[in-house]
Coordinates of N, CA and C and ligand atoms in Angstrom, one line a residue:
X30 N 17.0 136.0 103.9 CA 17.7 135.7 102.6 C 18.3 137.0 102.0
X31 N 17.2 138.1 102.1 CA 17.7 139.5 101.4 C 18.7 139.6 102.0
X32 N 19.1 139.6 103.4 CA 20.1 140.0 104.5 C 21.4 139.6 103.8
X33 N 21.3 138.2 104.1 CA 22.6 137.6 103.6 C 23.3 138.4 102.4
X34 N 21.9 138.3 101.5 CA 22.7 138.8 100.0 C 23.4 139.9 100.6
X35 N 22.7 141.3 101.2 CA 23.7 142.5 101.7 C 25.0 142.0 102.2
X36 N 24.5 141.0 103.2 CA 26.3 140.9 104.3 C 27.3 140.4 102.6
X37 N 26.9 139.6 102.1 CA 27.8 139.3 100.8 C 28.1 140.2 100.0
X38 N 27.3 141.3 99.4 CA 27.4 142.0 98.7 C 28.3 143.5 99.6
X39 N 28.4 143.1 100.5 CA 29.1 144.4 101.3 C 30.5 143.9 102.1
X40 N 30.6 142.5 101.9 CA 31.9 141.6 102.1 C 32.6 142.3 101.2
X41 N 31.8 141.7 99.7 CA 32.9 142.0 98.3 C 32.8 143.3 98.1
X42 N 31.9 144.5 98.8 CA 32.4 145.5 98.2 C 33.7 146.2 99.2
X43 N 34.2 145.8 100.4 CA 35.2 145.9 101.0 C 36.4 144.8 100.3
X44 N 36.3 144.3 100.1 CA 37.3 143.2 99.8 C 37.8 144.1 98.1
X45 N 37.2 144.6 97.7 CA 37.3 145.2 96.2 C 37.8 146.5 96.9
X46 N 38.1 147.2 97.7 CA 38.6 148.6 98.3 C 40.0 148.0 98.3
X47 N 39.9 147.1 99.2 CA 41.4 146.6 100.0 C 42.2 146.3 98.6
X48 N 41.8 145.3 97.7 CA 42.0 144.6 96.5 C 42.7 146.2 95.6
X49 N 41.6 146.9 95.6 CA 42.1 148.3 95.1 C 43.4 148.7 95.5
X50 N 43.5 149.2 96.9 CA 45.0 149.8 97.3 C 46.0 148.7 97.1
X51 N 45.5 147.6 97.1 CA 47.2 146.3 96.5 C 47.4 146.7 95.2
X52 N 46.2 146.7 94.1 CA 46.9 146.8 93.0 C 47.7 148.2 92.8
X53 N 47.3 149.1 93.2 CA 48.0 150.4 93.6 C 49.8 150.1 94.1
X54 N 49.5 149.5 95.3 CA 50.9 149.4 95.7 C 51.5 148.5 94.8
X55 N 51.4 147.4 93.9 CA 52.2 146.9 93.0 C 52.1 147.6 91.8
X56 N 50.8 148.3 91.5 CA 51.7 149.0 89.9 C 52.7 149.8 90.4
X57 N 52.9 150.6 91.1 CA 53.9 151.6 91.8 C 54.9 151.2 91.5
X58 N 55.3 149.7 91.8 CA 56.5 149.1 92.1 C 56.9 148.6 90.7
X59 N 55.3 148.6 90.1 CA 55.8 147.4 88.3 C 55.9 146.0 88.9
X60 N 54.9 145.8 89.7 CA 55.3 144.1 89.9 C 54.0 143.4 89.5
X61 N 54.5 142.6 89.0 CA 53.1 141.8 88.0 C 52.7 140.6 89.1
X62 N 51.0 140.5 89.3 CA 50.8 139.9 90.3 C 49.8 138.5 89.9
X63 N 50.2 137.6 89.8 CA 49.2 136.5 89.3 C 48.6 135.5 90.0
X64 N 47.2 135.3 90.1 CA 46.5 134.4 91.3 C 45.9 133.4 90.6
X65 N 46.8 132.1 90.8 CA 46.4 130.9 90.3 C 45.6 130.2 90.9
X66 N 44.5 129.9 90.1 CA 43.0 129.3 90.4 C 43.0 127.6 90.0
X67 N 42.7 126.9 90.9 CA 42.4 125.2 90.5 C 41.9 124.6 91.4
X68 N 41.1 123.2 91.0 CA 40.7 122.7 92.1 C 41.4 122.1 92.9
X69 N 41.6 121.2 93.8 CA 42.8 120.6 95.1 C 43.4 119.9 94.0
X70 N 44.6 119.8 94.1 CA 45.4 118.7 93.6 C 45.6 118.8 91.7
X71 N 45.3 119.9 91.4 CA 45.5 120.1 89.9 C 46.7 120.6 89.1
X72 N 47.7 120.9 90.5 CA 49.2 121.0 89.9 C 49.5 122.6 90.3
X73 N 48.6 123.0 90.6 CA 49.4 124.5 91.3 C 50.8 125.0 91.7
X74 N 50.8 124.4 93.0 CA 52.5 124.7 93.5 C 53.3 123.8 92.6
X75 N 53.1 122.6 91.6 CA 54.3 122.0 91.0 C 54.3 123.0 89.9
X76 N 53.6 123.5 89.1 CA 53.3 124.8 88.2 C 55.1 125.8 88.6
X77 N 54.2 126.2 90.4 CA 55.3 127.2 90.8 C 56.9 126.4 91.1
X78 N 56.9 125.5 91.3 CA 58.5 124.9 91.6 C 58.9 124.9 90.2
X79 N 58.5 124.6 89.4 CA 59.1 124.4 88.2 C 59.6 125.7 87.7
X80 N 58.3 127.1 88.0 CA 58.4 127.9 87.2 C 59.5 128.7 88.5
X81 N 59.9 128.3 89.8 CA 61.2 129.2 90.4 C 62.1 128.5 90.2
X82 N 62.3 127.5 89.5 CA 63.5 126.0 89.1 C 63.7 127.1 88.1
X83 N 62.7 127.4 87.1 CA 63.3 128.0 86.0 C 63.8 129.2 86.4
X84 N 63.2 130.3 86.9 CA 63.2 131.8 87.1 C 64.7 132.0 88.1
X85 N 65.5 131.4 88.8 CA 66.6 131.1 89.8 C 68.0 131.5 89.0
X86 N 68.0 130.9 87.8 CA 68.9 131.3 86.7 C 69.3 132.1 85.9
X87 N 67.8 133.3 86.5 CA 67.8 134.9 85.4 C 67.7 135.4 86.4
X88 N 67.7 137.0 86.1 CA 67.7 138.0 87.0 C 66.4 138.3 87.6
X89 N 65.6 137.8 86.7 CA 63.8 138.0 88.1 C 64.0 137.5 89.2
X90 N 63.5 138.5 89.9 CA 63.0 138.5 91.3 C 61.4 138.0 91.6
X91 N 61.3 136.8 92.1 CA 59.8 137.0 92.4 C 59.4 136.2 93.8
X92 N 58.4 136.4 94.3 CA 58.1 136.0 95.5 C 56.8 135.1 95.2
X93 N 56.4 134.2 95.9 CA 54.8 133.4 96.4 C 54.2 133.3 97.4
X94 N 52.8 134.2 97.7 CA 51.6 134.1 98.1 C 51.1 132.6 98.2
X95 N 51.1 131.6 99.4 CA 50.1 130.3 98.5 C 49.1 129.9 99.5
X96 N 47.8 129.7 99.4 CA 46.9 129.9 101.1 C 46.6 128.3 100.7
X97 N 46.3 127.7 101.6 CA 45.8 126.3 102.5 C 44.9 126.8 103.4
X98 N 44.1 125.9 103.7 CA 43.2 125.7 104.8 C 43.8 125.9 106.1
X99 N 44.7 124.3 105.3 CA 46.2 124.2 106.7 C 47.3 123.9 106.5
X100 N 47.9 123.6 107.1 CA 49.9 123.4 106.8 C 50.4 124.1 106.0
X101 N 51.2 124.4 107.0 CA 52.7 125.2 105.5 C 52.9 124.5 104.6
X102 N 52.9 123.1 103.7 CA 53.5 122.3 103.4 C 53.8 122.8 101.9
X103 N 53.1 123.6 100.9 CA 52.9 124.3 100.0 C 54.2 125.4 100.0
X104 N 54.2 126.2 100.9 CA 55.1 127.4 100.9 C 56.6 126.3 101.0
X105 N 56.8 125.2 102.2 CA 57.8 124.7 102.4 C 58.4 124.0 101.1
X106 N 57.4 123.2 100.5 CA 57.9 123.0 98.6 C 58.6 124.2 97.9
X107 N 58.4 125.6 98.2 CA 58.4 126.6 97.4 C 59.8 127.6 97.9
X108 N 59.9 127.2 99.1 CA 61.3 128.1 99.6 C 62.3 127.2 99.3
X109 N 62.6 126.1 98.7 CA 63.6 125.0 98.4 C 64.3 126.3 97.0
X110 N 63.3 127.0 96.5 CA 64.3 127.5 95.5 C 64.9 128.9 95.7
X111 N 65.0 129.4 97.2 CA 65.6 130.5 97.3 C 65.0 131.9 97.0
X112 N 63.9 131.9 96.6 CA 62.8 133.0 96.3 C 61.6 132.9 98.1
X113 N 61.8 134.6 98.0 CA 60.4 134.4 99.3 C 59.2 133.6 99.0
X114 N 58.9 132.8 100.1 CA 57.5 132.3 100.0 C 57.0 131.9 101.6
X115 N 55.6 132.7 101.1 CA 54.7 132.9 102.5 C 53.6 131.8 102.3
X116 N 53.1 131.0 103.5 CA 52.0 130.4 103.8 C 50.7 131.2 104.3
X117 N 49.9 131.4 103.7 CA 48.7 131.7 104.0 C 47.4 130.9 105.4
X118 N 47.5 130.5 106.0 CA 46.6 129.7 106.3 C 45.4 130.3 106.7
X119 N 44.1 129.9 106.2 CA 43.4 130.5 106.2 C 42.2 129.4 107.0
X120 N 42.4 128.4 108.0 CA 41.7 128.5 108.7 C 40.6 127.7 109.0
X121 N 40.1 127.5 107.5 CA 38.9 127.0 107.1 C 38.2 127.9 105.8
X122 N 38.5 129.1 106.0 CA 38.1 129.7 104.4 C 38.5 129.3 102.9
X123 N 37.5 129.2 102.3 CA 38.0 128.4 101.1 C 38.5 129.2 99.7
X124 N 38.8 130.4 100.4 CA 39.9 131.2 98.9 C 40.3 131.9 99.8
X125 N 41.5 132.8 99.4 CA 41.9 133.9 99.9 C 41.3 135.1 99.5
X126 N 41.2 136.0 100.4 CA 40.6 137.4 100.3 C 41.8 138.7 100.4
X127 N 41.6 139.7 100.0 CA 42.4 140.6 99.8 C 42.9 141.5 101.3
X128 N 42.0 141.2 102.3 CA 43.1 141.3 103.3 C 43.7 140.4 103.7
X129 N 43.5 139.2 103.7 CA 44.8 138.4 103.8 C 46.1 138.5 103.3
X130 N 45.9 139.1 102.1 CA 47.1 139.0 101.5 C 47.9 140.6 101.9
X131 N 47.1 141.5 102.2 CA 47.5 142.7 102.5 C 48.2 142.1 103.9
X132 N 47.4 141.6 104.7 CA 48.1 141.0 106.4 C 49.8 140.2 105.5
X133 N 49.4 139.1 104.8 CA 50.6 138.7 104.5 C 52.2 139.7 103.6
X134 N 51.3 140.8 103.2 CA 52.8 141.4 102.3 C 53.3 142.3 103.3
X135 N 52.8 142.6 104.3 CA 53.2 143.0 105.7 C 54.8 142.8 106.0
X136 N 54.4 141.3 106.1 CA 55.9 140.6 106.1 C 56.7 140.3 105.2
X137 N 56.2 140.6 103.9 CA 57.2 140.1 102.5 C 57.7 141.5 101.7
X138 N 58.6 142.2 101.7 CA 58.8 143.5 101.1 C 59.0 142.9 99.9
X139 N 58.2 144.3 99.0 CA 57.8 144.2 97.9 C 59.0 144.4 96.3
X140 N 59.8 145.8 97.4 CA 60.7 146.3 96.7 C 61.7 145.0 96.1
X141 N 61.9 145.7 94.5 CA 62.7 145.3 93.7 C 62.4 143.6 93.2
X142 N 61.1 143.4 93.1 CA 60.0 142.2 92.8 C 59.8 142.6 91.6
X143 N 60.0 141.4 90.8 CA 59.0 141.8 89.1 C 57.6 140.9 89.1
X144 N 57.8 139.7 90.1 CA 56.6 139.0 89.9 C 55.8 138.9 91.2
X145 N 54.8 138.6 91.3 CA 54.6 138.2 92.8 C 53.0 137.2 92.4
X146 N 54.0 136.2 92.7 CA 52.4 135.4 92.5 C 52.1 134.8 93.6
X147 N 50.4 134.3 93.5 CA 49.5 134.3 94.2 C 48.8 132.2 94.0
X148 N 49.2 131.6 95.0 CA 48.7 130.5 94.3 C 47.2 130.2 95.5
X149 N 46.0 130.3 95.5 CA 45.0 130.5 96.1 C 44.5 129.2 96.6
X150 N 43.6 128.9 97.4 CA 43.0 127.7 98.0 C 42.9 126.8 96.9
X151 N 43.1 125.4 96.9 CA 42.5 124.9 95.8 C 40.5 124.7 96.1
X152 N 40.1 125.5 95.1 CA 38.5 125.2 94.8 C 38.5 126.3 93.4
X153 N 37.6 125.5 92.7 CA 37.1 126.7 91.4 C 36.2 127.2 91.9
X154 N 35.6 127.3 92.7 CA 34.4 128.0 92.8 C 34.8 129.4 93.7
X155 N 34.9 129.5 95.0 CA 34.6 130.5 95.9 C 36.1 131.6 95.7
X156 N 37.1 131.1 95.3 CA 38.1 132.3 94.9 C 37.9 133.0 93.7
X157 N 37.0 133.1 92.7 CA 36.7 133.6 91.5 C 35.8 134.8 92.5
X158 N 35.2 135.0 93.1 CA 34.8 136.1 93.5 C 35.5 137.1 94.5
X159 N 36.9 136.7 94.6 CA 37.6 137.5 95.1 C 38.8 138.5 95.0
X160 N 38.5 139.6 93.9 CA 40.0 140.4 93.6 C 40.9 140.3 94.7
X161 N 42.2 140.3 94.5 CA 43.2 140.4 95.4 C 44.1 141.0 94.6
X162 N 43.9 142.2 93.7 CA 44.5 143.0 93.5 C 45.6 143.0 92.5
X163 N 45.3 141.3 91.8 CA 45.9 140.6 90.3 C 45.8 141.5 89.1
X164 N 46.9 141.4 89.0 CA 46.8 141.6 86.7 C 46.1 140.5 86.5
X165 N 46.3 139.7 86.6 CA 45.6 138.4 85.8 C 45.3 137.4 87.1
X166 N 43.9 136.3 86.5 CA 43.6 135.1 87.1 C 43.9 134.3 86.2
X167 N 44.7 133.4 87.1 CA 45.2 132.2 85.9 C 44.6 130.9 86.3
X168 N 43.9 130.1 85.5 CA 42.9 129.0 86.1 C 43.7 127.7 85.5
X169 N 44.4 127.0 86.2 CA 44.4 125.3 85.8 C 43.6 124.4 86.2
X170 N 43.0 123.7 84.9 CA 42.5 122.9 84.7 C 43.4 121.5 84.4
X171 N 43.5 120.6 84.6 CA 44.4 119.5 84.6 C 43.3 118.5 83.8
X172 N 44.0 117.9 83.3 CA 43.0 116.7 82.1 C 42.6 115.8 83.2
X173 N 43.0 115.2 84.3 CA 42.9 114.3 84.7 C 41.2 114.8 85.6
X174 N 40.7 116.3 85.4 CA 39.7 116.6 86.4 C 38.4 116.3 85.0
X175 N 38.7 116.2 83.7 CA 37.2 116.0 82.9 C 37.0 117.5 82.3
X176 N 36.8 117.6 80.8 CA 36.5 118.6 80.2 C 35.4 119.2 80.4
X177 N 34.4 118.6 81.0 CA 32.9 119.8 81.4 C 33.2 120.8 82.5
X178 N 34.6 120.8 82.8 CA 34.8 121.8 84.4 C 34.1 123.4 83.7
X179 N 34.6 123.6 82.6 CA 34.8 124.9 82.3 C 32.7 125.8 82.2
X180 N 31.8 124.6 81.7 CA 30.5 124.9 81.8 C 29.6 124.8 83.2
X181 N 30.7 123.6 84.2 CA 30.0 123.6 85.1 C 30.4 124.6 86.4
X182 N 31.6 124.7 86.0 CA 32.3 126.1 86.8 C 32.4 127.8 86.1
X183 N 31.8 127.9 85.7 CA 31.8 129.5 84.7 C 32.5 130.3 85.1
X184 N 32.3 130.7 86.3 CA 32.8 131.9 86.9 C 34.3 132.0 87.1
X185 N 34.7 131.1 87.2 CA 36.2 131.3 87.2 C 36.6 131.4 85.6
X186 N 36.5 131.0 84.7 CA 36.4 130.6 83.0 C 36.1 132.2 82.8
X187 N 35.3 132.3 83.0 CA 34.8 134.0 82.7 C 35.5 134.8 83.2
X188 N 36.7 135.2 84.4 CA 37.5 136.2 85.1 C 39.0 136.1 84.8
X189 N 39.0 134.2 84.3 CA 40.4 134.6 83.7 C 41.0 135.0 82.7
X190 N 42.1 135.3 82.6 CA 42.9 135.7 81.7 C 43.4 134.6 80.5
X191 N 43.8 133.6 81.4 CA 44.7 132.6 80.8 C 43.9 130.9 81.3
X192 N 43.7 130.1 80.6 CA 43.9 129.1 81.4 C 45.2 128.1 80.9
X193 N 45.4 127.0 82.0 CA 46.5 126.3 81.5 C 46.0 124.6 81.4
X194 N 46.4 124.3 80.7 CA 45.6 122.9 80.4 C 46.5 122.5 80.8
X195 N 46.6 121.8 81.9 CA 47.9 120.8 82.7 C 47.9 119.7 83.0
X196 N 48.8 118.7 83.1 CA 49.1 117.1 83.2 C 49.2 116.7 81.7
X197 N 49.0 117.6 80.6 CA 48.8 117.4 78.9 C 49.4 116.2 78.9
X198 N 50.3 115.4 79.6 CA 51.1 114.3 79.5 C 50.3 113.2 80.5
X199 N 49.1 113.1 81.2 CA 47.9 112.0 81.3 C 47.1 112.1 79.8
X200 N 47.0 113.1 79.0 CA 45.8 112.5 77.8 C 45.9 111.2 77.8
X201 N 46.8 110.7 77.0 CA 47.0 109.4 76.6 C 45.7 108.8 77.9
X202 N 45.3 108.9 78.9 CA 45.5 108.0 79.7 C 43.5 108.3 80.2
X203 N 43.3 109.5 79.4 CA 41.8 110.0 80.0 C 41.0 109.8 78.7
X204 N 39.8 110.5 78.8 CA 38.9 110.7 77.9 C 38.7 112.1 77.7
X205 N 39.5 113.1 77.7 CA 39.6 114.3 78.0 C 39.6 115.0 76.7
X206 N 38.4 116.0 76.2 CA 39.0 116.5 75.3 C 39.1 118.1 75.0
X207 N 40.5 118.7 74.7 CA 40.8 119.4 74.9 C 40.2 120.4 73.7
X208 N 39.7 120.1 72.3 CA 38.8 120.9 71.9 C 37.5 121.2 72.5
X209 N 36.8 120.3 73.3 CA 35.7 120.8 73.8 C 35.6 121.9 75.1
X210 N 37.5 121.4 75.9 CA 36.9 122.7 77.2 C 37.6 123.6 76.5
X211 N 38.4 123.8 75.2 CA 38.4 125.2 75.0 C 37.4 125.6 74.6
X212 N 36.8 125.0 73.8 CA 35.4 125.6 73.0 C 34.6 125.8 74.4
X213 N 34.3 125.4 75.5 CA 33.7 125.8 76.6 C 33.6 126.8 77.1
X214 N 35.6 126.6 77.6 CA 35.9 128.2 78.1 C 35.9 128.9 77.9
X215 N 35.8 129.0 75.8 CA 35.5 130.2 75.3 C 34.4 130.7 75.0
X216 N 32.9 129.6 75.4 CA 31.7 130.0 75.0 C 31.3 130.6 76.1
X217 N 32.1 130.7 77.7 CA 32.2 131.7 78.7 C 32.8 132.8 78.8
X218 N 34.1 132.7 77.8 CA 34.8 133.9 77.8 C 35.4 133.6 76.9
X219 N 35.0 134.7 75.8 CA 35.8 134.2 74.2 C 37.4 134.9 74.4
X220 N 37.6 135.5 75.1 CA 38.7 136.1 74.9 C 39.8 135.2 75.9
X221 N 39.9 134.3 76.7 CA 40.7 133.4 77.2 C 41.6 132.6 76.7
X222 N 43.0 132.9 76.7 CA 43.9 132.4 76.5 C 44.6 130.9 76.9
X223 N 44.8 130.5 76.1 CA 44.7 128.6 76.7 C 46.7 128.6 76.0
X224 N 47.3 127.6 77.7 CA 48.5 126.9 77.1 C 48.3 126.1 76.8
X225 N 48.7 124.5 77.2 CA 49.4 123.1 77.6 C 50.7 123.4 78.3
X226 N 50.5 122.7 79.3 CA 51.5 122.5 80.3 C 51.7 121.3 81.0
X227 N 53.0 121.1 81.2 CA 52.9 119.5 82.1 C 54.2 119.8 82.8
X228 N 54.4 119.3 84.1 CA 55.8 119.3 85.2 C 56.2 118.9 84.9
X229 N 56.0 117.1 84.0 CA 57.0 116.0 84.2 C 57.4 115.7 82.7
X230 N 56.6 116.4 81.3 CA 56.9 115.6 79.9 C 56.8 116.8 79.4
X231 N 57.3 116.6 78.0 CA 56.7 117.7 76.8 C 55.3 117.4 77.1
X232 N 54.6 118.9 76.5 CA 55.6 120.4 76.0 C 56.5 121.2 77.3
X233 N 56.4 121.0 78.6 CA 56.6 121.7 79.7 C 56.3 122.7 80.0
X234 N 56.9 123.6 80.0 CA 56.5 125.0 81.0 C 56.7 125.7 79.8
X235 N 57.7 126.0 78.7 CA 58.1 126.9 78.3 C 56.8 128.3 78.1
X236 N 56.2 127.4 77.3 CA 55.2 128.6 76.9 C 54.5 129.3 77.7
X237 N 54.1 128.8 79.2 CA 53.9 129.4 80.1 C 54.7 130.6 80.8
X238 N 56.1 130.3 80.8 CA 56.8 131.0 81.1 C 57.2 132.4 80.1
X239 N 57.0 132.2 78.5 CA 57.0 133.2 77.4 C 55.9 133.9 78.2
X240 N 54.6 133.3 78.2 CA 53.8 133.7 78.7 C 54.0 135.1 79.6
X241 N 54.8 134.6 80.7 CA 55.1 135.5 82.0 C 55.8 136.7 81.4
X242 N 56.9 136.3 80.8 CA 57.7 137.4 80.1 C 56.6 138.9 79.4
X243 N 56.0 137.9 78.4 CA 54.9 138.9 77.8 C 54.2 140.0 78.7
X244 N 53.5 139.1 79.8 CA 52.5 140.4 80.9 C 53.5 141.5 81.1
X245 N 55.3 140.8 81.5 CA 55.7 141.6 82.3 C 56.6 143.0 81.7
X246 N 56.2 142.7 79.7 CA 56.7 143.3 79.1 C 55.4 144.5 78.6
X247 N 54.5 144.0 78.8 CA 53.1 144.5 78.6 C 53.2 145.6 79.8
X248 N 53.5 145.3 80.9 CA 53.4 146.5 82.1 C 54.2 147.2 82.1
X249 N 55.7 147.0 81.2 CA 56.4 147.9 81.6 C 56.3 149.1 80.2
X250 N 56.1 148.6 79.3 CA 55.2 149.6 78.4 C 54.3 150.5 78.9
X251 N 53.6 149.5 80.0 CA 52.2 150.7 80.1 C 53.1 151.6 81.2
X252 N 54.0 151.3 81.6 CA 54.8 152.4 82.7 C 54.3 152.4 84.4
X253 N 54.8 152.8 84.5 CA 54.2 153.2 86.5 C 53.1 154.9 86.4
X254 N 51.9 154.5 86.9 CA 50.8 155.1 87.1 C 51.5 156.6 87.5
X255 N 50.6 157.6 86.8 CA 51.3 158.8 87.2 C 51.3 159.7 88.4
X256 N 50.3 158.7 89.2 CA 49.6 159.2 90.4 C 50.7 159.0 91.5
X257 N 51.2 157.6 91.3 CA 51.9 157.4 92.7 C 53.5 157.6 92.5
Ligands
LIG162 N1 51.2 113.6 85.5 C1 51.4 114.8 86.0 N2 51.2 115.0 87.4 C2 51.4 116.3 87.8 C3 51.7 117.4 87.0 N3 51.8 118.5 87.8 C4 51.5 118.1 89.0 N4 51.3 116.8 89.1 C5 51.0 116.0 90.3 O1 49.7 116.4 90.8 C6 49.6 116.3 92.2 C7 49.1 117.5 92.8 O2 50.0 118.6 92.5 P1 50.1 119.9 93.4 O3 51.1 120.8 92.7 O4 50.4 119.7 94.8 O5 48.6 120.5 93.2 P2 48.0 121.8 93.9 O6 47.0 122.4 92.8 O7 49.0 122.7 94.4 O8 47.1 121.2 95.1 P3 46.5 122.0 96.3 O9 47.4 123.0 96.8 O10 46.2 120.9 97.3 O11 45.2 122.6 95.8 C8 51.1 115.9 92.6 O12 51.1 114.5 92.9 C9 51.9 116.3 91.5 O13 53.1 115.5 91.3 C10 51.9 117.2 85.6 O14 52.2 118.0 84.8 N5 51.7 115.9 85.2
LIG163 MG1 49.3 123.6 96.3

């Protein structure tokens, strides 16, 4: 048992090196890197088609990271909008790890990107222990999964940044309530920022999208690191 804990604890402390030199190579660049966390089927990639439906019409540049188990079928939704997008497949692992994605930007040049997001395996659990070298973890929670996720899943709740309360246009249709997983997510992490978001009805994306704007106006204040 002791053993394991080391092989684990010496996984993550390599995976936190690699995780290190990404975030390196994107502050350099000023590209803001976001790794969206959910469980299977909670709206992730429709999140991202909407949000490169919107971004196609302004001058951002951004690219997607999106890992599966299997099939391209994720990245193939995601290149319909003309922005790079790489498939991850990972095989059987159930998040992505920070060489992966270092193997994957290999093939995706970085230069003249403002965004580069990250949409990770769908599970809440085993990607929350993985830096990959994000400004922010962004965690959707969809109404349609039950407001206790946020106490019975912590760990993700506690690393993010932001969560997004998505499908907001099923309430009508659940027992879902959205005062109690925010009061959850914030009895894990009071500092967690919460939208509403839905693909298909009001409110839509907007505010997620201000959202985006904000980080990427937040970084370019803090400037490019003086080192590199
Ligand atoms: N009602 C409703 N359905 C949505 C919304 N967003 C996504 N969906 C539906 O939810 C289902 C799953 O969406 P995906 O975007 O594939 O979810 P995902 O998180 O990428 O799934 P995995 O990659 O398999 O983890 C699809 O049938 C979508 O059409 C929304 O805002 N409202
Ligand atoms: Mg997906």
């Amino acid at each position: 048992m002791a053993e394991r804990v080391e092989v684990r604890q010496s996984v993550l402390k390599e995976n936190d090196r690699i995780a290190g030199e990404l975030r390196e190579a994107l502050a350099a660049r000023q590209i803001l890197c976001l790794n969206l966390i959910s469980s299977p089927g909670a709206g992730k990639t429709s999140i991202l088609e909407s949000t490169l439906d919107a971004l196609r019409g302004t001058s951002r540049r951004v690219a997607v990271l999106t890992g599966d188990i299997q099939t391209e079928r994720d990245a193939d939704r995601l290149r319909r909008f003309g922005f790079p997008a790489l498939q991850i497949t990972t095989g059987g692992t159930c998040h992505l790890d920070a060489s992966m994605v270092r193997r994957a930007l290999e093939e995706m040049p970085l230069d003249g990107l403002d965004v580069l997001f990250i949409e990770n395996v769908g599970n809440l659990v085993c990607p929350a222990s993985y830096d990959l070298g994000e400004d922010a973890k962004v965690v959707v929670l969809s109404v349609a999964e039950g407001d206790d996720k946020p106490l019975k899943y912590p760990g993700i709740f506690r690393r993010a940044r932001l969560m997004l309360l998505h499908k907001i246009d099923l309430l009508p249709y659940t027992r879902f309530s959205r005062e109690a997983a925010v009061a959850d997510a914030r009895r894990v992490n009071p500092e967690i920022e919460v939208l509403e978001t839905s693909c298909l009805a009001e409110p839509g994306l907007g505010a997620w999208l201000r959202w985006i704007e904000g980080r990427l106006e937040e970084k370019r204040q803090a400037g490019r690191p003086a080192r590199v």
